[in-house]
CSV table of C-alpha atoms and ligand atoms in Angstrom, one decimal:
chain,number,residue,atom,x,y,z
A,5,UNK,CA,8.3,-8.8,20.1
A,6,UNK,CA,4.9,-8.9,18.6
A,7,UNK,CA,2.0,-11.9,19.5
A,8,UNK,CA,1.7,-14.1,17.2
A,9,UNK,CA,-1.8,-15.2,16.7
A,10,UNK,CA,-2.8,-18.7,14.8
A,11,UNK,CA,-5.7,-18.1,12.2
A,12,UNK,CA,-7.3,-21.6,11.4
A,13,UNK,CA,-9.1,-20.8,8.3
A,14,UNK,CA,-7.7,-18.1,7.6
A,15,UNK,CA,-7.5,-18.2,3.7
A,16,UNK,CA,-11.4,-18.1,3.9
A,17,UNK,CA,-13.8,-15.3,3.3
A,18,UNK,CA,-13.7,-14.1,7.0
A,19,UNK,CA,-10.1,-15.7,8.0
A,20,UNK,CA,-8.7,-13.5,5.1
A,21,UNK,CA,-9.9,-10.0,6.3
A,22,UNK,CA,-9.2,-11.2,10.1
A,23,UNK,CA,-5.1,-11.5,8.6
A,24,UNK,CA,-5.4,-8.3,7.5
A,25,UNK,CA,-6.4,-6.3,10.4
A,26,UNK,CA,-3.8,-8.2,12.3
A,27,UNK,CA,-1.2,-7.8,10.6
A,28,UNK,CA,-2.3,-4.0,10.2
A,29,UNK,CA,-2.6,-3.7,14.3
A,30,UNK,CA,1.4,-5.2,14.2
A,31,UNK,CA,0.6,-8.4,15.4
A,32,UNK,CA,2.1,-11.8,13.5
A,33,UNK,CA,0.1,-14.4,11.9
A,34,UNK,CA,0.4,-17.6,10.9
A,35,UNK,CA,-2.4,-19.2,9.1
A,36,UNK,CA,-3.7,-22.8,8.9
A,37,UNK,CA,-5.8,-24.1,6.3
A,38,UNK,CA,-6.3,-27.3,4.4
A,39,UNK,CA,-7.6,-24.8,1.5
A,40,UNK,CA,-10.9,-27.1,1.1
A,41,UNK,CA,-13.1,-23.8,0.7
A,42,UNK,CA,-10.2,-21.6,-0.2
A,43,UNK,CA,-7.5,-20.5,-2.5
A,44,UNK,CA,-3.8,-19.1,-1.5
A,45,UNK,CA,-4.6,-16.4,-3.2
A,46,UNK,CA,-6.3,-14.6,-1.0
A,47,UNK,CA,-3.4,-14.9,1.4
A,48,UNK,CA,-1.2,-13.2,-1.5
A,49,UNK,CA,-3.4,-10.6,-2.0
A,50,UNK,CA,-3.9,-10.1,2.0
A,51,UNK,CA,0.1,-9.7,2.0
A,52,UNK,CA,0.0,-7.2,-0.9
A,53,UNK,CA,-2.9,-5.0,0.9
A,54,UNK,CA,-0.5,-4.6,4.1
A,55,UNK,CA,2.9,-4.7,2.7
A,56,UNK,CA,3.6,-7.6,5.5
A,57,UNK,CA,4.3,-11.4,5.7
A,58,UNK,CA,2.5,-14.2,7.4
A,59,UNK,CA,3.6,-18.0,7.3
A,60,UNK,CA,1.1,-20.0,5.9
A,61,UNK,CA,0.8,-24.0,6.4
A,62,UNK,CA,-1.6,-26.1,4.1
A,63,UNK,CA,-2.4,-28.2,7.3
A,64,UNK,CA,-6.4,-29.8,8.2
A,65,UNK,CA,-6.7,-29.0,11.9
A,66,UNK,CA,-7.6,-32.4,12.3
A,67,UNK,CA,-3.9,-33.4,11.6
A,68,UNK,CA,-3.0,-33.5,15.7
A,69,UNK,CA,0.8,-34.0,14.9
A,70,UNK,CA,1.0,-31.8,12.6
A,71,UNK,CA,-0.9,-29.2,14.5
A,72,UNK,CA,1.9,-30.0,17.2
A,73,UNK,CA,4.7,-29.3,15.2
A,74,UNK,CA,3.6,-26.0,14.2
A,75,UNK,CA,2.7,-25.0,18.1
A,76,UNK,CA,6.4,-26.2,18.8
A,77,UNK,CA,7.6,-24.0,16.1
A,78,UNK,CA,5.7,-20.7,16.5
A,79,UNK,CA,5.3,-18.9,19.8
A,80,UNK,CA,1.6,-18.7,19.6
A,81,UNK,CA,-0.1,-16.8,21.9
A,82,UNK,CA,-3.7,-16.6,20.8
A,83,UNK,CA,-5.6,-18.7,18.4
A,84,UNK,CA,-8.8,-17.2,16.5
A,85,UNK,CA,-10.3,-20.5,14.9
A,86,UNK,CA,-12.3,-20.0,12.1
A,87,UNK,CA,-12.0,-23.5,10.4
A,88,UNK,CA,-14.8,-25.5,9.5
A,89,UNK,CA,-17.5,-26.3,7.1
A,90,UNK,CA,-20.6,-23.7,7.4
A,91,UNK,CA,-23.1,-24.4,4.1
A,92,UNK,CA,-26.6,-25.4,6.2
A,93,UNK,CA,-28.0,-27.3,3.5
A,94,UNK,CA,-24.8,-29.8,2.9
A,95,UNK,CA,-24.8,-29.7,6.3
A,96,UNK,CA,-28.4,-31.6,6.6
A,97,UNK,CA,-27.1,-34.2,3.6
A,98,UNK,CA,-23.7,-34.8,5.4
A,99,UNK,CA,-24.1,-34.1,9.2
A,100,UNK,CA,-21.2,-37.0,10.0
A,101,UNK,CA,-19.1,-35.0,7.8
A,102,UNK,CA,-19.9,-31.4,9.9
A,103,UNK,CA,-19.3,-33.0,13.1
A,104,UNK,CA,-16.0,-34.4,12.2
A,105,UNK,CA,-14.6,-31.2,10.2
A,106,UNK,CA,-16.4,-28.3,12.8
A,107,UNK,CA,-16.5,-30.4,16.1
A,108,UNK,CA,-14.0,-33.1,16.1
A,109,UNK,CA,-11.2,-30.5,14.5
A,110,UNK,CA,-12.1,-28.1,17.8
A,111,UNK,CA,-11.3,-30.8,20.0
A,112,UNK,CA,-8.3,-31.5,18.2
A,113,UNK,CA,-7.1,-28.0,18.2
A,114,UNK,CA,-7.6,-27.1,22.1
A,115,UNK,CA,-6.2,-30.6,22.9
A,116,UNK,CA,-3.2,-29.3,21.0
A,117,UNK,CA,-3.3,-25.8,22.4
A,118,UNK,CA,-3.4,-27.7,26.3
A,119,UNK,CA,0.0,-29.5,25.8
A,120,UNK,CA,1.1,-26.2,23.8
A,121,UNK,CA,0.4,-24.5,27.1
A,122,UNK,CA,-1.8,-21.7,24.4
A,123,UNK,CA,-5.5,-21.1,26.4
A,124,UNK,CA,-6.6,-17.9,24.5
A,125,UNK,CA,-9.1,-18.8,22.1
A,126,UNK,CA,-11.4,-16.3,19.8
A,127,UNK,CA,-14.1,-18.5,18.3
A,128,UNK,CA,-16.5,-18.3,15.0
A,129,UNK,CA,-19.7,-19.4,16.4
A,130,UNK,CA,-23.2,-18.1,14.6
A,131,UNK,CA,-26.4,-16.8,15.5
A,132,UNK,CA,-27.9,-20.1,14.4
A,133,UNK,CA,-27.1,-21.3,17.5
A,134,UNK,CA,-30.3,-19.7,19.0
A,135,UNK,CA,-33.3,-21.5,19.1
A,136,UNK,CA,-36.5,-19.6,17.8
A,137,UNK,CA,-37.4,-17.0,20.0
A,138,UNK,CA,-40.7,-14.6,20.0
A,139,UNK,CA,-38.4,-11.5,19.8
A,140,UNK,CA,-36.6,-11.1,16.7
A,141,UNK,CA,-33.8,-9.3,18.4
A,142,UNK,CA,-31.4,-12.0,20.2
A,143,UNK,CA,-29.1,-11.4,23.4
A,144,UNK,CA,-26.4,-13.5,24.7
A,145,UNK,CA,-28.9,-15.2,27.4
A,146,UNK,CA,-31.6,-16.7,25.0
A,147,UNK,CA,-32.1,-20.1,24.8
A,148,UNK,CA,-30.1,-22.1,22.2
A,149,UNK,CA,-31.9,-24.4,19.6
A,150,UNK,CA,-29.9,-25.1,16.4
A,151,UNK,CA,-32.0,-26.7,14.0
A,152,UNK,CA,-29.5,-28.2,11.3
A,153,UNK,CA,-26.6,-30.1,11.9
A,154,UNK,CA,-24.4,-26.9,10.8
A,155,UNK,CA,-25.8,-24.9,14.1
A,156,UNK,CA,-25.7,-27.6,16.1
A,157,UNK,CA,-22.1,-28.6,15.7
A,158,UNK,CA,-21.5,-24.5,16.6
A,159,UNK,CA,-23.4,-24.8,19.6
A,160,UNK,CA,-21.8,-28.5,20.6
A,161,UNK,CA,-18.2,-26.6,20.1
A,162,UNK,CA,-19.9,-24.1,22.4
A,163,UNK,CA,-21.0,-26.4,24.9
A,164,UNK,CA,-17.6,-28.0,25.3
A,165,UNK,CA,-15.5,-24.7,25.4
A,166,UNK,CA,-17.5,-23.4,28.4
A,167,UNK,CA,-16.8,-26.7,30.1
A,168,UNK,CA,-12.9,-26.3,29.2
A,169,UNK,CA,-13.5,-23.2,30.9
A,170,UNK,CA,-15.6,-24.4,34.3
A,171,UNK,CA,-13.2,-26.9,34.2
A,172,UNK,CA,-10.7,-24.6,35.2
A,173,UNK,CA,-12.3,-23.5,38.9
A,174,UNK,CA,-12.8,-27.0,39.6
A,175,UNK,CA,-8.9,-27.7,39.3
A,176,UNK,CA,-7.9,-24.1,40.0
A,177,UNK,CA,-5.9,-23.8,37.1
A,178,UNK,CA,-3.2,-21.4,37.3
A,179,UNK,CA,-3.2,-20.5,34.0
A,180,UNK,CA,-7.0,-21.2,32.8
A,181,UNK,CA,-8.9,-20.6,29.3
A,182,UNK,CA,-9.9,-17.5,28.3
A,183,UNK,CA,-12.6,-17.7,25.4
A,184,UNK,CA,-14.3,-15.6,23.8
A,185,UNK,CA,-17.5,-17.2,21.8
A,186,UNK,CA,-18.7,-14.6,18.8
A,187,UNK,CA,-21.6,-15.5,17.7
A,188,UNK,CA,-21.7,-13.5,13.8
A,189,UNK,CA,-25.1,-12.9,12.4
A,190,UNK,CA,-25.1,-11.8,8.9
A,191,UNK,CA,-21.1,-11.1,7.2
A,192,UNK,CA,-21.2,-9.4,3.5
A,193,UNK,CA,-19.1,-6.7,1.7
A,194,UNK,CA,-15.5,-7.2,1.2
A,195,UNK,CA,-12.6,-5.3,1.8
A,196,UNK,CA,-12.6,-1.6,0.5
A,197,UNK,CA,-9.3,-1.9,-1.4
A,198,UNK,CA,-11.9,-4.8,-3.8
A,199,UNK,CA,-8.9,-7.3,-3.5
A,200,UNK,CA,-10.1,-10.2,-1.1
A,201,UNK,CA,-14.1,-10.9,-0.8
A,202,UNK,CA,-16.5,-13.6,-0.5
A,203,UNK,CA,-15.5,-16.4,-3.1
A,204,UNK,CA,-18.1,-19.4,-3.1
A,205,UNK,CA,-18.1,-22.4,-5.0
A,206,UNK,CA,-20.5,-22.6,-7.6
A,207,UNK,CA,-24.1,-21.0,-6.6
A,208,UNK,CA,-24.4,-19.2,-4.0
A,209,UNK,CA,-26.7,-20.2,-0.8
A,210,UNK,CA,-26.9,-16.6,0.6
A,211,UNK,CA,-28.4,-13.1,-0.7
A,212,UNK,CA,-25.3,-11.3,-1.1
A,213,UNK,CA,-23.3,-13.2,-3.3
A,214,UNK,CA,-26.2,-14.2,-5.3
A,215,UNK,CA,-27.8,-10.8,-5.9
A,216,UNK,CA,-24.4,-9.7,-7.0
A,217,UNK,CA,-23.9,-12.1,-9.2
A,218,UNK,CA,-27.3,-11.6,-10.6
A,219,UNK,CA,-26.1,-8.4,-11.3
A,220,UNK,CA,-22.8,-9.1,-12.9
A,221,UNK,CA,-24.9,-11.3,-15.5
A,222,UNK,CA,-23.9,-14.3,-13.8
A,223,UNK,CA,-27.1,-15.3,-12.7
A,224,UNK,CA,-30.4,-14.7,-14.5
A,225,UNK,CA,-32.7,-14.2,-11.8
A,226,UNK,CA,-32.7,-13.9,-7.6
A,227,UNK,CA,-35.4,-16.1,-6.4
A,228,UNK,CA,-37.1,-14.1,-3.1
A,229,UNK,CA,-37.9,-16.9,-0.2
A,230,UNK,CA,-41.3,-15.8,0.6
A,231,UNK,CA,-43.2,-12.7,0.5
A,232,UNK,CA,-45.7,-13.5,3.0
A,233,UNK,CA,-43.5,-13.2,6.6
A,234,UNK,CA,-44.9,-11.1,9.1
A,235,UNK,CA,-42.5,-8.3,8.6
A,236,UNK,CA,-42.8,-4.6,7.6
A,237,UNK,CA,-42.9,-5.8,3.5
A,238,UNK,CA,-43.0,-9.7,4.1
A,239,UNK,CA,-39.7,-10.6,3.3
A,240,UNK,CA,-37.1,-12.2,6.1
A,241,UNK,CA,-34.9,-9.8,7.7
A,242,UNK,CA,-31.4,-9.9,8.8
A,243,UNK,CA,-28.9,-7.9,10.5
A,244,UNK,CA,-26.4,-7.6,8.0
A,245,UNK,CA,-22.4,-6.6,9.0
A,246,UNK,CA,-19.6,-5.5,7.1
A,247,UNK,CA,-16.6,-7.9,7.5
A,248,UNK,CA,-14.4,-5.9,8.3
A,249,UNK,CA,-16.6,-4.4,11.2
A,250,UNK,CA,-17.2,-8.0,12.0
A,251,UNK,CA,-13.4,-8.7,11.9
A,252,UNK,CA,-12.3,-5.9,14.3
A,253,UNK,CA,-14.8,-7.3,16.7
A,254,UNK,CA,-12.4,-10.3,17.0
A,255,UNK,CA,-9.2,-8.1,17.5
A,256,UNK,CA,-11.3,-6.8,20.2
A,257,UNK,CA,-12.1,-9.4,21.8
A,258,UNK,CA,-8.2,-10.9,22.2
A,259,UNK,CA,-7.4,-7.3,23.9
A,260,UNK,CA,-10.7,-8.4,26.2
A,261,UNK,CA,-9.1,-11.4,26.9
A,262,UNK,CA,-5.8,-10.1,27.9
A,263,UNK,CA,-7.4,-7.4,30.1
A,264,UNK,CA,-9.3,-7.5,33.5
A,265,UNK,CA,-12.7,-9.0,32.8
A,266,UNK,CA,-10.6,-12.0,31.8
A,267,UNK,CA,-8.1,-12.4,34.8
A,268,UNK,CA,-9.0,-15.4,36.2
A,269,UNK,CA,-10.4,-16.7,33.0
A,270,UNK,CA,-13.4,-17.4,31.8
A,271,UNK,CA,-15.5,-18.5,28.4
A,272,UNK,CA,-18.1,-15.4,27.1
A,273,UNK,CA,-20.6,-15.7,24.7
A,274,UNK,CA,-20.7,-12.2,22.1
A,275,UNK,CA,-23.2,-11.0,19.3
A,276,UNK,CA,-21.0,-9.3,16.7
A,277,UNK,CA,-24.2,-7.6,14.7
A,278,UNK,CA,-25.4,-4.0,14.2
A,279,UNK,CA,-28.7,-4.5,16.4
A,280,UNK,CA,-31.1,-3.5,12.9
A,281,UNK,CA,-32.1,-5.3,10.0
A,282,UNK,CA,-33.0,-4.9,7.0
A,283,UNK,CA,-35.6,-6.8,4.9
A,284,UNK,CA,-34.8,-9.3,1.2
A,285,UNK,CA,-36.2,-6.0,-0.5
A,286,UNK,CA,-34.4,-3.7,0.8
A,287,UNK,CA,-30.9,-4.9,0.4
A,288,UNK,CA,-32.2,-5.7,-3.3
A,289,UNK,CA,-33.3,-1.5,-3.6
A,290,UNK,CA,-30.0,-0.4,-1.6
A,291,UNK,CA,-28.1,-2.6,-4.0
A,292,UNK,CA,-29.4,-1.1,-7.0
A,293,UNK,CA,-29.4,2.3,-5.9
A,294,UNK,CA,-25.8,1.9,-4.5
A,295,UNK,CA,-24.7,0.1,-8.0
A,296,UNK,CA,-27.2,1.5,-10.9
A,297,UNK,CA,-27.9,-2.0,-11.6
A,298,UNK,CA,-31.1,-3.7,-11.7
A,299,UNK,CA,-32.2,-6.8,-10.0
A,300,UNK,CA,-34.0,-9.1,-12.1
A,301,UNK,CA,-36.4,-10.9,-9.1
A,302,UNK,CA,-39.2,-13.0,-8.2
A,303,UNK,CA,-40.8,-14.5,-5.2
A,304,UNK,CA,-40.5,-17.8,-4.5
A,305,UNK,CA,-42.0,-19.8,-1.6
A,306,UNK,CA,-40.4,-19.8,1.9
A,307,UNK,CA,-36.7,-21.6,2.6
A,308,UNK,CA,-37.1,-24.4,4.7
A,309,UNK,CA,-35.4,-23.3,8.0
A,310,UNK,CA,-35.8,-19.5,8.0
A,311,UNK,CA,-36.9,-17.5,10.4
A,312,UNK,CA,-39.1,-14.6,9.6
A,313,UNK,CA,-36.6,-12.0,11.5
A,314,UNK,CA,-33.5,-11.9,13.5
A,315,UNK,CA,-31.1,-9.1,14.5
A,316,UNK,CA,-28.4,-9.0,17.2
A,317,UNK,CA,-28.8,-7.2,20.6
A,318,UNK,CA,-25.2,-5.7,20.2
A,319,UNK,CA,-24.8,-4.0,24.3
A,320,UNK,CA,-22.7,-6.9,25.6
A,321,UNK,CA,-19.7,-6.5,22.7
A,322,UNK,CA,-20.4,-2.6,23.2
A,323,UNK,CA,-20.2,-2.6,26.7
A,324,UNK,CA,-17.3,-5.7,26.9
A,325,UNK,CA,-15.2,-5.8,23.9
A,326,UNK,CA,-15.8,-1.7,23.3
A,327,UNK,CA,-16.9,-2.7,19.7
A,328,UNK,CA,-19.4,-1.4,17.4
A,329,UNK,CA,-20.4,-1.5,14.0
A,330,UNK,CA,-19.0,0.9,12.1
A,331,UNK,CA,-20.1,0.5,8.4
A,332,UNK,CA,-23.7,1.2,6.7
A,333,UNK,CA,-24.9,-1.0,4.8
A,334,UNK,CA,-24.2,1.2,1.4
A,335,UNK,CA,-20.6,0.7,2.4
A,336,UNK,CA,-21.3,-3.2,2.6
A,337,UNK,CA,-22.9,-3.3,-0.6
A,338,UNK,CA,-20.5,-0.8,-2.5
A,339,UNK,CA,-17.6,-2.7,-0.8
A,340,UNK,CA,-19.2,-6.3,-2.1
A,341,UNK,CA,-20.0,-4.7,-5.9
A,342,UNK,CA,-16.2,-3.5,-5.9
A,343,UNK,CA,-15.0,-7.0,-5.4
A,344,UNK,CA,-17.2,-8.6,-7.8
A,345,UNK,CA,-16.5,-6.1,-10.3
A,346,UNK,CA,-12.4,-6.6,-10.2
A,347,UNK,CA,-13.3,-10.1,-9.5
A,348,UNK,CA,-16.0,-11.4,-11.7
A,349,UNK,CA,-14.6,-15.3,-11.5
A,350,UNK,CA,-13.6,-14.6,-7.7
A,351,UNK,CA,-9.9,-15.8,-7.5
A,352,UNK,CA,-9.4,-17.8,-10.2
B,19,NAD,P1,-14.9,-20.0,4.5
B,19,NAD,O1,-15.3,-21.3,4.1
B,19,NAD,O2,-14.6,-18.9,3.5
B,19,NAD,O3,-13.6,-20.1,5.5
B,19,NAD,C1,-13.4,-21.3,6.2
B,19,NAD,C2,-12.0,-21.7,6.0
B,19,NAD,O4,-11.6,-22.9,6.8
B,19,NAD,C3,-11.7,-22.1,4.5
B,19,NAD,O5,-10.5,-21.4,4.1
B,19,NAD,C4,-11.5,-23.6,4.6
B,19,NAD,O6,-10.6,-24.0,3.5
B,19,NAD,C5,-10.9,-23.8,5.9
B,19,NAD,N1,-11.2,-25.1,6.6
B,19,NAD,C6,-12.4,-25.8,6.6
B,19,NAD,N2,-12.2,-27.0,7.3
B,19,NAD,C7,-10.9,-27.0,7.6
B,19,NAD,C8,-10.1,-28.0,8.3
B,19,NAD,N3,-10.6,-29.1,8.8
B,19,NAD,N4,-8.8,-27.7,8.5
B,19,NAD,C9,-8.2,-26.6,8.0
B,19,NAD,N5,-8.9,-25.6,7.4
B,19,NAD,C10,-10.2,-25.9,7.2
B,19,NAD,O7,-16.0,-19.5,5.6
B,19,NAD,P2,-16.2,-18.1,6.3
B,19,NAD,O8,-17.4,-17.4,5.8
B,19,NAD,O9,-14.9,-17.3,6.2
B,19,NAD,O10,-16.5,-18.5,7.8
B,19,NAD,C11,-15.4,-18.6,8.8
B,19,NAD,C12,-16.1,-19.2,10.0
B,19,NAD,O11,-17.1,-18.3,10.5
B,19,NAD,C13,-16.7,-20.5,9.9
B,19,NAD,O12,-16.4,-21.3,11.1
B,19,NAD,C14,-18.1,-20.3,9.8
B,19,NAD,O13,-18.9,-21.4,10.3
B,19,NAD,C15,-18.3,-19.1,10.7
B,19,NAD,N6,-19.5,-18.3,10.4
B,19,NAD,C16,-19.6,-17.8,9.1
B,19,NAD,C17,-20.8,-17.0,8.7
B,19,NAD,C18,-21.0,-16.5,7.3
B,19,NAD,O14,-22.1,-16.1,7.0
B,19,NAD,N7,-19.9,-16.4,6.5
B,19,NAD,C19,-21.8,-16.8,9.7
B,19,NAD,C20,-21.6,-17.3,11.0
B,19,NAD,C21,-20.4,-18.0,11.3
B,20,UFG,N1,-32.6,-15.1,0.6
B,20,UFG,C1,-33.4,-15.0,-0.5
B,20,UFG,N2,-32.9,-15.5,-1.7
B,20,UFG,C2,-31.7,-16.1,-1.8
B,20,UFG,C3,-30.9,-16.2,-0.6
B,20,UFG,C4,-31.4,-15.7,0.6
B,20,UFG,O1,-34.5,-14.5,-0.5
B,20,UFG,O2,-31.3,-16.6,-2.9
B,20,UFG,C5,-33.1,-14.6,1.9
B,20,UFG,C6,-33.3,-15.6,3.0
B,20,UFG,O3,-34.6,-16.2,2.9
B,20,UFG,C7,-33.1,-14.7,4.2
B,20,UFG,C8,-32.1,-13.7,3.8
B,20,UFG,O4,-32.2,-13.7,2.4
B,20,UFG,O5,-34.3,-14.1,4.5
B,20,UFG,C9,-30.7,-14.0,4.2
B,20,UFG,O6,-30.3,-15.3,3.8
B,20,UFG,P1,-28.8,-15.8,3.8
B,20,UFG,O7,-28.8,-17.2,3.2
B,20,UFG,O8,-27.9,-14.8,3.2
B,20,UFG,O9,-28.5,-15.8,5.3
B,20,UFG,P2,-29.1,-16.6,6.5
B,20,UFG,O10,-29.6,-15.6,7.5
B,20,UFG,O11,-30.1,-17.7,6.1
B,20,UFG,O12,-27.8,-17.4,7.1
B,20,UFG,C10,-26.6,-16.8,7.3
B,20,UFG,C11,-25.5,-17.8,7.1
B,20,UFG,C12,-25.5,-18.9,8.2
B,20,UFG,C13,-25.5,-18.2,9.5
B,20,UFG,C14,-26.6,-17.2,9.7
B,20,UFG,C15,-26.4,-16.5,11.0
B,20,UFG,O13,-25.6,-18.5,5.9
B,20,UFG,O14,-24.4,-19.7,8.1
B,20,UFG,O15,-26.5,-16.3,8.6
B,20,UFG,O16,-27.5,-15.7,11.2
B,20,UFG,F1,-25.6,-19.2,10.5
């Protein structure tokens, strides 16, 4: 019989495309979300892109009983937990909020999965757990230093899932946890058949979204957050990923975690980025030469918070999980412009 892994969050942006290249690779899902930044749409549409069923429950991972229930129900093997809250800037107006959805639903959730007897665990963590760092490209080892309550609450999940996990040689657990942390830089693009894609409410916070919605009409005009960084044309760069590259990292990693280097358990910490970046400029001159649209811009001052530059050192997921990007970033950005074109009000 098939595993049957647990997607929390997985009617999101990045929960959607992660049912889909489960389902494709034969395993079963069943989904959990309370559908707070979501829509069961995209779970429709996820069912109508691979011809296959998941079980969906409309369930906040906070709900401990009902969380039970459904572990006594399905025969869970793995859980990739993608639920939580991730807009930075809400974050810093409602931190009590953040720690209660992102780290009090964690705790939760593996409490659940230790009575549920379930210890393998894919998490969403971000590369905003990393403090700043002199080098703009960022491996596993660097210090961490969140600096809004968003990041931290990803790095306090980290913090208690490696204990969960040292934990384990302490009581020499016979069956202990096996985690794999992945730490996503920059997601975009959508899934080539233009069905599912990134829906957010109202305006968007990131460049993606909002340049293609500048194109669309949508939006009048992309503000550029400084033009003065000390980068190759002063605007911050990022190391964008397609989701779906970014999403086959996590099937990855539960094959990792059911294979040698995860025998006697353990709780790793993965970059799931391409290891380049590219600058605010040019993703807005790919974008237009990809689409034949123009980008109506201007440059702003500097977003509070950013950093200048940052882009994954990949060689640990390469070298661990045997995953690479696989996508350029005109795929990411013809991928994104399909969606928003079939798609102009997102799912509704
Ligand atoms: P998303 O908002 O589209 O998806 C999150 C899903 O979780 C939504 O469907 C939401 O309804 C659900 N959810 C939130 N709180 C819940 C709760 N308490 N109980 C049940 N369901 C709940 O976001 P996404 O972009 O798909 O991100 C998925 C994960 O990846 C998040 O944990 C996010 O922090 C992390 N991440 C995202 C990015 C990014 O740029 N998108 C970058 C790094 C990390
Ligand atoms: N930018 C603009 N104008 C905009 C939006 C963004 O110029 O309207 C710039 C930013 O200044 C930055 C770049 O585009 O230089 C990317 O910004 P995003 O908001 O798209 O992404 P961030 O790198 O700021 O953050 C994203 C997610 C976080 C996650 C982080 C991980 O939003 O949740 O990646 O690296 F933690």
């Amino acid at each position: 019989m098939a595993n049957t892994v647990l997607v929390t969050g997985g009617a999101g942006y990045i929960g959607s495309h992660a049912c889909v290249e489960l389902l494709q690779a034969g395993y079963k899902v069943v989904v959990v979300d309370n559908l707070v930044n979501s829509k069961t749409e995209s779970l429709k549409r996820v069912q109508k892109i691979t011809g296959k069923a998941l079980t969906f429950y409309e369930i906040d991972v906070r709900d401990k009983e009902g969380l039970a229930d459904i572990f006594a129900k399905e025969s869970i093997s793995t859980v990739i937990h993608f639920a939580g809250l991730k807009a930075v800037g809400e974050s810093c107006e409602q931190p009590l909020n953040y720690y209660h959805n992102n780290v009090y639903g964690t705790l939760v959730l593996i409490e659940v999965m230790c009575d549920a007897n379930v210890r393998q665990l894919v998490f969403s963590s971000s590369a905003t757990v990393y403090g700043e760092s002199v080098h703009a490209q960022y491996s596993e080892d660097f210090p961490l230093g969140a600096i809004n309550p968003y990041g931290r609450s990803k790095a306090m999940i980290e913090d208690i899932l490696r204990d969960l996990s040292a934990a384990d040689k302490l009581t020499q657990s016979n069956n202990p946890w096996k985690i794999a942390l992945l730490r996503y830089f920059n997601p975009i693009g959508a899934h080539e058949s233009g069905m599912i894609g990134e829906d957010p409410n109202g305006i968007p916070n990131n460049l993606m979204p909002y340049v293609s919605q500048v194109a669309i009409g949508k939006l009048a005009q992309l503000s550029v957050f400084g033009n003065d960084y000390p980068t190759r044309d002063g605007t911050g760069i990022r190391d964008y990923i397609h989701v779906v590259d970014l999403v086959k990292g996590h099937i990855k990693a539960i094959a990792t975690l059911e294979g040698e280097k995860f025998q006697s358990g353990g709780c790793h910490a993965y970059n799931l980025g391409a290891g380049r970046g590219y600058s605010v400029l040019e993703i807005i001159e790919t974008f237009e030469k990809v689409t034949d649209k123009k980008i109506n811009y201007k440059f702003s001052p500097r977003r509070a918070g950013d950093l200048a530059e940052c882009f994954a050192n990949p060689e640990l997921a390469l070298k661990q999980l045997n995953w690479k990007v696989e996508k350029s970033l005109d795929d990411m950005i013809a991928d994104a412009w399909r969606w928003q074109l079939k798609n102009p009000q997102g799912y509704s």
